[in-house]
């Protein structure tokens, strides 16, 4: 026999205890006994059905009217005989057909649930549970929406470790008068709205033609003043068109100045500030270099002709 290490022994012991506890918990199931379903009719007659799980209510059960009272009694227990600590017990009615919940909404299954109370059943002992439903009360009418039809009845029982859904079968419920379909408390979101008629304002009137002409004259006036000032000042342009290096560099320099005007024009139309600075930096370097060369050759031309 090979001895186990202390750590391995602890792990094996833990696994063994876990398996034993799992087996114990797995064997614990909820049982229901002393199940009594009673319909107290308005003429003091009672229809009582005693069931044992998993048997269901008979199909010959008379319809339940809005003048009747329903009472369910049962005693839950565990299969191993230990004390049961019931956390919740609910008797549920679910319509077999669709019911309109709110006007203008899609119909769906109607679920009505009632909580069972401990000690209200007809069974012996403190573990008896039960519930009594007055079908003629206002609260019941509102819960069922006054809808007559077949309902499947289910008893839900739950503890911390186990749960049981006991299908008791189906019953017929008859309410006097038509079903009540409540109106929504808030307006429905998906409903046709009023038609929207767009009214477009008249476009702004164009400026007068004479205003455009005045603006054109104001733009051209400085150029006219500049040309006139050159004429009065006696500007000498006779050497401007002489075939020399000065003419070439001068033409490039004036072209660079014209490019500046075109650049600002593009900035006004489509360029942003960063594009203006980028292209302006490149054009500025070209303008400075070409302008210096033009001035140097112009000065050399004056020295050669001595005027």
GROMACS .gro file of C-alpha atoms in nm:
model
  307
    1UNK     CA    1   0.000   0.000   0.000
    2UNK     CA    2   0.141   0.336  -0.104
    3UNK     CA    3   0.085   0.606   0.160
    4UNK     CA    4  -0.077   0.930   0.044
    5UNK     CA    5   0.084   1.263   0.099
    6UNK     CA    6  -0.089   1.496   0.351
    7UNK     CA    7  -0.197   1.736   0.076
    8UNK     CA    8  -0.335   1.452  -0.137
    9UNK     CA    9  -0.524   1.312   0.163
   10UNK     CA   10  -0.695   1.647   0.226
   11UNK     CA   11  -0.797   1.674  -0.139
   12UNK     CA   12  -0.939   1.320  -0.141
   13UNK     CA   13  -1.130   1.385   0.181
   14UNK     CA   14  -1.276   1.706   0.040
   15UNK     CA   15  -1.385   1.530  -0.279
   16UNK     CA   16  -1.544   1.248  -0.081
   17UNK     CA   17  -1.740   1.490   0.139
   18UNK     CA   18  -1.852   1.686  -0.168
   19UNK     CA   19  -1.977   1.371  -0.339
   20UNK     CA   20  -2.165   1.261  -0.027
   21UNK     CA   21  -2.327   1.604   0.019
   22UNK     CA   22  -2.418   1.617  -0.348
   23UNK     CA   23  -2.582   1.277  -0.322
   24UNK     CA   24  -2.774   1.383  -0.013
   25UNK     CA   25  -2.898   1.705  -0.172
   26UNK     CA   26  -2.984   1.528  -0.496
   27UNK     CA   27  -3.206   1.281  -0.312
   28UNK     CA   28  -3.407   1.555  -0.142
   29UNK     CA   29  -3.726   1.626  -0.336
   30UNK     CA   30  -4.048   1.800  -0.244
   31UNK     CA   31  -4.361   1.594  -0.197
   32UNK     CA   32  -4.718   1.716  -0.171
   33UNK     CA   33  -4.994   1.540   0.016
   34UNK     CA   34  -5.342   1.621   0.144
   35UNK     CA   35  -5.414   1.823  -0.170
   36UNK     CA   36  -5.775   1.944  -0.160
   37UNK     CA   37  -5.926   2.167  -0.432
   38UNK     CA   38  -6.266   2.310  -0.336
   39UNK     CA   39  -6.517   2.519  -0.531
   40UNK     CA   40  -6.771   2.685  -0.300
   41UNK     CA   41  -7.067   2.782  -0.516
   42UNK     CA   42  -7.318   3.057  -0.449
   43UNK     CA   43  -7.596   2.812  -0.356
   44UNK     CA   44  -7.387   2.676  -0.066
   45UNK     CA   45  -7.289   2.368  -0.261
   46UNK     CA   46  -6.928   2.258  -0.263
   47UNK     CA   47  -6.731   2.064  -0.517
   48UNK     CA   48  -6.431   1.904  -0.350
   49UNK     CA   49  -6.154   1.715  -0.522
   50UNK     CA   50  -5.883   1.534  -0.326
   51UNK     CA   51  -5.566   1.475  -0.521
   52UNK     CA   52  -5.239   1.297  -0.474
   53UNK     CA   53  -4.936   1.406  -0.671
   54UNK     CA   54  -4.909   1.384  -0.972
   55UNK     CA   55  -5.282   1.331  -1.038
   56UNK     CA   56  -5.479   1.616  -1.197
   57UNK     CA   57  -5.825   1.764  -1.159
   58UNK     CA   58  -6.094   1.572  -1.349
   59UNK     CA   59  -6.218   1.706  -1.680
   60UNK     CA   60  -6.576   1.682  -1.546
   61UNK     CA   61  -6.510   1.963  -1.299
   62UNK     CA   62  -6.791   2.222  -1.328
   63UNK     CA   63  -6.707   2.574  -1.447
   64UNK     CA   64  -6.601   2.833  -1.194
   65UNK     CA   65  -6.829   3.139  -1.193
   66UNK     CA   66  -6.760   3.486  -1.065
   67UNK     CA   67  -6.993   3.410  -0.771
   68UNK     CA   68  -6.784   3.114  -0.653
   69UNK     CA   69  -6.493   3.086  -0.413
   70UNK     CA   70  -6.188   2.868  -0.475
   71UNK     CA   71  -5.985   2.715  -0.196
   72UNK     CA   72  -5.671   2.505  -0.226
   73UNK     CA   73  -5.511   2.322   0.065
   74UNK     CA   74  -5.196   2.109   0.066
   75UNK     CA   75  -4.917   1.987   0.291
   76UNK     CA   76  -4.560   1.993   0.154
   77UNK     CA   77  -4.284   1.769   0.283
   78UNK     CA   78  -3.948   1.622   0.188
   79UNK     CA   79  -3.911   1.266   0.073
   80UNK     CA   80  -3.655   1.185   0.343
   81UNK     CA   81  -3.890   1.292   0.622
   82UNK     CA   82  -3.684   1.593   0.731
   83UNK     CA   83  -3.844   1.925   0.816
   84UNK     CA   84  -3.918   2.142   0.516
   85UNK     CA   85  -3.845   2.513   0.518
   86UNK     CA   86  -4.074   2.636   0.246
   87UNK     CA   87  -3.977   2.972   0.100
   88UNK     CA   88  -4.253   3.020  -0.152
   89UNK     CA   89  -4.577   2.861  -0.267
   90UNK     CA   90  -4.777   3.012  -0.553
   91UNK     CA   91  -5.098   2.902  -0.726
   92UNK     CA   92  -5.090   3.012  -1.090
   93UNK     CA   93  -5.368   3.043  -1.348
   94UNK     CA   94  -5.256   3.068  -1.713
   95UNK     CA   95  -5.502   3.121  -1.996
   96UNK     CA   96  -5.493   2.869  -2.277
   97UNK     CA   97  -5.588   3.137  -2.532
   98UNK     CA   98  -5.449   3.484  -2.594
   99UNK     CA   99  -5.592   3.776  -2.398
  100UNK     CA  100  -5.570   4.144  -2.496
  101UNK     CA  101  -5.389   4.318  -2.212
  102UNK     CA  102  -5.415   4.679  -2.330
  103UNK     CA  103  -5.604   4.832  -2.616
  104UNK     CA  104  -5.401   4.860  -2.940
  105UNK     CA  105  -5.145   4.605  -2.812
  106UNK     CA  106  -5.086   4.245  -2.919
  107UNK     CA  107  -5.271   3.980  -2.720
  108UNK     CA  108  -5.074   3.730  -2.511
  109UNK     CA  109  -5.123   3.462  -2.249
  110UNK     CA  110  -5.273   3.587  -1.923
  111UNK     CA  111  -5.099   3.480  -1.601
  112UNK     CA  112  -5.262   3.530  -1.261
  113UNK     CA  113  -5.075   3.419  -0.948
  114UNK     CA  114  -5.178   3.398  -0.583
  115UNK     CA  115  -4.940   3.345  -0.292
  116UNK     CA  116  -5.024   3.063  -0.055
  117UNK     CA  117  -5.007   3.116   0.321
  118UNK     CA  118  -4.881   2.879   0.584
  119UNK     CA  119  -5.130   2.741   0.836
  120UNK     CA  120  -5.439   2.822   0.626
  121UNK     CA  121  -5.490   2.475   0.484
  122UNK     CA  122  -5.731   2.207   0.601
  123UNK     CA  123  -5.457   1.954   0.669
  124UNK     CA  124  -5.330   1.865   1.015
  125UNK     CA  125  -5.014   2.012   1.156
  126UNK     CA  126  -4.837   2.344   1.118
  127UNK     CA  127  -4.705   2.252   0.772
  128UNK     CA  128  -5.045   2.289   0.605
  129UNK     CA  129  -5.059   2.559   0.339
  130UNK     CA  130  -5.353   2.705   0.152
  131UNK     CA  131  -5.506   2.991  -0.043
  132UNK     CA  132  -5.862   3.122  -0.081
  133UNK     CA  133  -5.972   3.315  -0.391
  134UNK     CA  134  -6.298   3.508  -0.410
  135UNK     CA  135  -6.379   3.507  -0.782
  136UNK     CA  136  -6.634   3.787  -0.739
  137UNK     CA  137  -6.402   4.041  -0.578
  138UNK     CA  138  -6.292   4.350  -0.762
  139UNK     CA  139  -5.926   4.254  -0.733
  140UNK     CA  140  -5.993   3.913  -0.891
  141UNK     CA  141  -6.194   4.067  -1.174
  142UNK     CA  142  -5.912   4.310  -1.246
  143UNK     CA  143  -5.650   4.033  -1.232
  144UNK     CA  144  -5.839   3.810  -1.475
  145UNK     CA  145  -5.949   4.113  -1.683
  146UNK     CA  146  -6.296   3.957  -1.677
  147UNK     CA  147  -6.178   3.703  -1.935
  148UNK     CA  148  -6.378   3.381  -1.951
  149UNK     CA  149  -6.212   3.067  -2.081
  150UNK     CA  150  -5.990   2.773  -1.997
  151UNK     CA  151  -5.702   2.820  -1.754
  152UNK     CA  152  -5.423   2.578  -1.671
  153UNK     CA  153  -5.365   2.561  -1.295
  154UNK     CA  154  -5.015   2.503  -1.157
  155UNK     CA  155  -4.890   2.493  -0.799
  156UNK     CA  156  -4.532   2.613  -0.758
  157UNK     CA  157  -4.344   2.517  -0.441
  158UNK     CA  158  -3.982   2.608  -0.371
  159UNK     CA  159  -3.720   2.580  -0.101
  160UNK     CA  160  -3.357   2.683  -0.106
  161UNK     CA  161  -3.253   2.340  -0.237
  162UNK     CA  162  -3.549   2.205  -0.433
  163UNK     CA  163  -3.851   2.312  -0.633
  164UNK     CA  164  -4.173   2.153  -0.757
  165UNK     CA  165  -4.419   2.255  -1.027
  166UNK     CA  166  -4.739   2.055  -0.975
  167UNK     CA  167  -4.969   2.067  -1.278
  168UNK     CA  168  -5.320   2.046  -1.133
  169UNK     CA  169  -5.487   2.042  -1.473
  170UNK     CA  170  -5.726   2.289  -1.635
  171UNK     CA  171  -6.042   2.462  -1.518
  172UNK     CA  172  -6.309   2.672  -1.690
  173UNK     CA  173  -6.373   3.022  -1.556
  174UNK     CA  174  -6.689   3.212  -1.647
  175UNK     CA  175  -6.731   3.581  -1.571
  176UNK     CA  176  -7.055   3.771  -1.613
  177UNK     CA  177  -7.034   4.033  -1.887
  178UNK     CA  178  -6.770   4.098  -2.151
  179UNK     CA  179  -6.398   4.098  -2.086
  180UNK     CA  180  -6.248   4.422  -1.961
  181UNK     CA  181  -5.965   4.560  -2.176
  182UNK     CA  182  -5.807   4.849  -1.985
  183UNK     CA  183  -5.685   5.152  -2.170
  184UNK     CA  184  -5.316   5.236  -2.144
  185UNK     CA  185  -5.224   5.487  -1.877
  186UNK     CA  186  -4.979   5.654  -2.114
  187UNK     CA  187  -5.016   5.719  -2.488
  188UNK     CA  188  -4.898   5.442  -2.714
  189UNK     CA  189  -4.564   5.508  -2.878
  190UNK     CA  190  -4.627   5.341  -3.213
  191UNK     CA  191  -4.944   5.511  -3.333
  192UNK     CA  192  -4.994   5.727  -3.643
  193UNK     CA  193  -4.912   6.088  -3.571
  194UNK     CA  194  -5.053   6.401  -3.730
  195UNK     CA  195  -4.935   6.485  -4.079
  196UNK     CA  196  -4.657   6.740  -4.089
  197UNK     CA  197  -4.691   7.017  -4.344
  198UNK     CA  198  -4.364   7.196  -4.409
  199UNK     CA  199  -4.385   7.569  -4.475
  200UNK     CA  200  -4.076   7.705  -4.645
  201UNK     CA  201  -4.012   8.075  -4.614
  202UNK     CA  202  -3.963   8.285  -4.923
  203UNK     CA  203  -3.599   8.316  -5.033
  204UNK     CA  204  -3.417   8.636  -4.951
  205UNK     CA  205  -3.434   8.899  -5.220
  206UNK     CA  206  -3.122   8.950  -5.429
  207UNK     CA  207  -2.932   9.273  -5.395
  208UNK     CA  208  -2.989   9.537  -5.655
  209UNK     CA  209  -2.773   9.539  -5.967
  210UNK     CA  210  -2.646   9.888  -5.898
  211UNK     CA  211  -2.500   9.771  -5.565
  212UNK     CA  212  -2.293   9.506  -5.743
  213UNK     CA  213  -2.168   9.761  -5.991
  214UNK     CA  214  -2.070  10.005  -5.716
  215UNK     CA  215  -1.876   9.726  -5.544
  216UNK     CA  216  -1.695   9.645  -5.870
  217UNK     CA  217  -1.597  10.008  -5.915
  218UNK     CA  218  -1.465  10.027  -5.558
  219UNK     CA  219  -1.250   9.718  -5.618
  220UNK     CA  220  -1.102   9.850  -5.944
  221UNK     CA  221  -1.051  10.206  -5.819
  222UNK     CA  222  -0.721  10.138  -5.632
  223UNK     CA  223  -0.572   9.981  -5.946
  224UNK     CA  224  -0.676  10.281  -6.151
  225UNK     CA  225  -0.525  10.509  -5.889
  226UNK     CA  226  -0.200  10.309  -5.897
  227UNK     CA  227  -0.167  10.326  -6.276
  228UNK     CA  228  -0.245  10.699  -6.269
  229UNK     CA  229   0.015  10.757  -5.998
  230UNK     CA  230   0.275  10.576  -6.207
  231UNK     CA  231   0.194  10.799  -6.502
  232UNK     CA  232   0.216  11.116  -6.296
  233UNK     CA  233   0.538  11.004  -6.129
  234UNK     CA  234   0.700  10.928  -6.464
  235UNK     CA  235   0.752  10.556  -6.426
  236UNK     CA  236   1.022  10.427  -6.661
  237UNK     CA  237   0.925  10.094  -6.818
  238UNK     CA  238   1.127  10.117  -7.138
  239UNK     CA  239   1.377   9.857  -7.020
  240UNK     CA  240   1.112   9.616  -6.895
  241UNK     CA  241   1.076   9.431  -7.227
  242UNK     CA  242   1.444   9.421  -7.321
  243UNK     CA  243   1.567   9.066  -7.378
  244UNK     CA  244   1.794   9.014  -7.079
  245UNK     CA  245   1.822   8.803  -6.768
  246UNK     CA  246   1.660   9.090  -6.575
  247UNK     CA  247   1.343   9.049  -6.782
  248UNK     CA  248   1.329   8.675  -6.711
  249UNK     CA  249   1.374   8.706  -6.337
  250UNK     CA  250   1.140   9.006  -6.329
  251UNK     CA  251   0.869   8.810  -6.508
  252UNK     CA  252   0.904   8.522  -6.262
  253UNK     CA  253   0.892   8.766  -5.969
  254UNK     CA  254   0.573   8.931  -6.091
  255UNK     CA  255   0.427   8.587  -6.156
  256UNK     CA  256   0.500   8.498  -5.792
  257UNK     CA  257   0.318   8.813  -5.681
  258UNK     CA  258   0.023   8.712  -5.898
  259UNK     CA  259   0.036   8.366  -5.742
  260UNK     CA  260  -0.009   8.530  -5.402
  261UNK     CA  261  -0.327   8.696  -5.523
  262UNK     CA  262  -0.450   8.363  -5.660
  263UNK     CA  263  -0.363   8.188  -5.330
  264UNK     CA  264  -0.571   8.431  -5.126
  265UNK     CA  265  -0.852   8.390  -5.376
  266UNK     CA  266  -0.843   8.012  -5.322
  267UNK     CA  267  -0.834   8.066  -4.946
  268UNK     CA  268  -1.152   8.266  -4.974
  269UNK     CA  269  -1.320   7.990  -5.175
  270UNK     CA  270  -1.204   7.651  -5.039
  271UNK     CA  271  -0.875   7.648  -4.848
  272UNK     CA  272  -0.844   7.652  -4.470
  273UNK     CA  273  -0.591   7.839  -4.258
  274UNK     CA  274  -0.343   7.551  -4.233
  275UNK     CA  275  -0.344   7.500  -4.609
  276UNK     CA  276  -0.292   7.874  -4.659
  277UNK     CA  277   0.012   7.872  -4.428
  278UNK     CA  278   0.158   7.564  -4.599
  279UNK     CA  279   0.125   7.689  -4.956
  280UNK     CA  280   0.209   8.045  -4.849
  281UNK     CA  281   0.535   7.925  -4.690
  282UNK     CA  282   0.645   7.753  -5.010
  283UNK     CA  283   0.541   8.046  -5.226
  284UNK     CA  284   0.709   8.292  -4.990
  285UNK     CA  285   1.046   8.120  -5.025
  286UNK     CA  286   1.015   8.127  -5.405
  287UNK     CA  287   0.911   8.493  -5.405
  288UNK     CA  288   1.203   8.600  -5.184
  289UNK     CA  289   1.466   8.412  -5.387
  290UNK     CA  290   1.334   8.518  -5.729
  291UNK     CA  291   1.279   8.877  -5.611
  292UNK     CA  292   1.638   8.904  -5.492
  293UNK     CA  293   1.768   8.771  -5.822
  294UNK     CA  294   1.548   9.015  -6.014
  295UNK     CA  295   1.676   9.311  -5.810
  296UNK     CA  296   2.039   9.201  -5.852
  297UNK     CA  297   2.010   9.170  -6.229
  298UNK     CA  298   1.818   9.496  -6.246
  299UNK     CA  299   2.096   9.676  -6.060
  300UNK     CA  300   2.357   9.516  -6.285
  301UNK     CA  301   2.162   9.635  -6.591
  302UNK     CA  302   2.164   9.992  -6.460
  303UNK     CA  303   2.537   9.977  -6.398
  304UNK     CA  304   2.604   9.849  -6.749
  305UNK     CA  305   2.393  10.122  -6.914
  306UNK     CA  306   2.498  10.391  -6.666
  307UNK     CA  307   2.164  10.562  -6.622
   0.00000   0.00000   0.00000
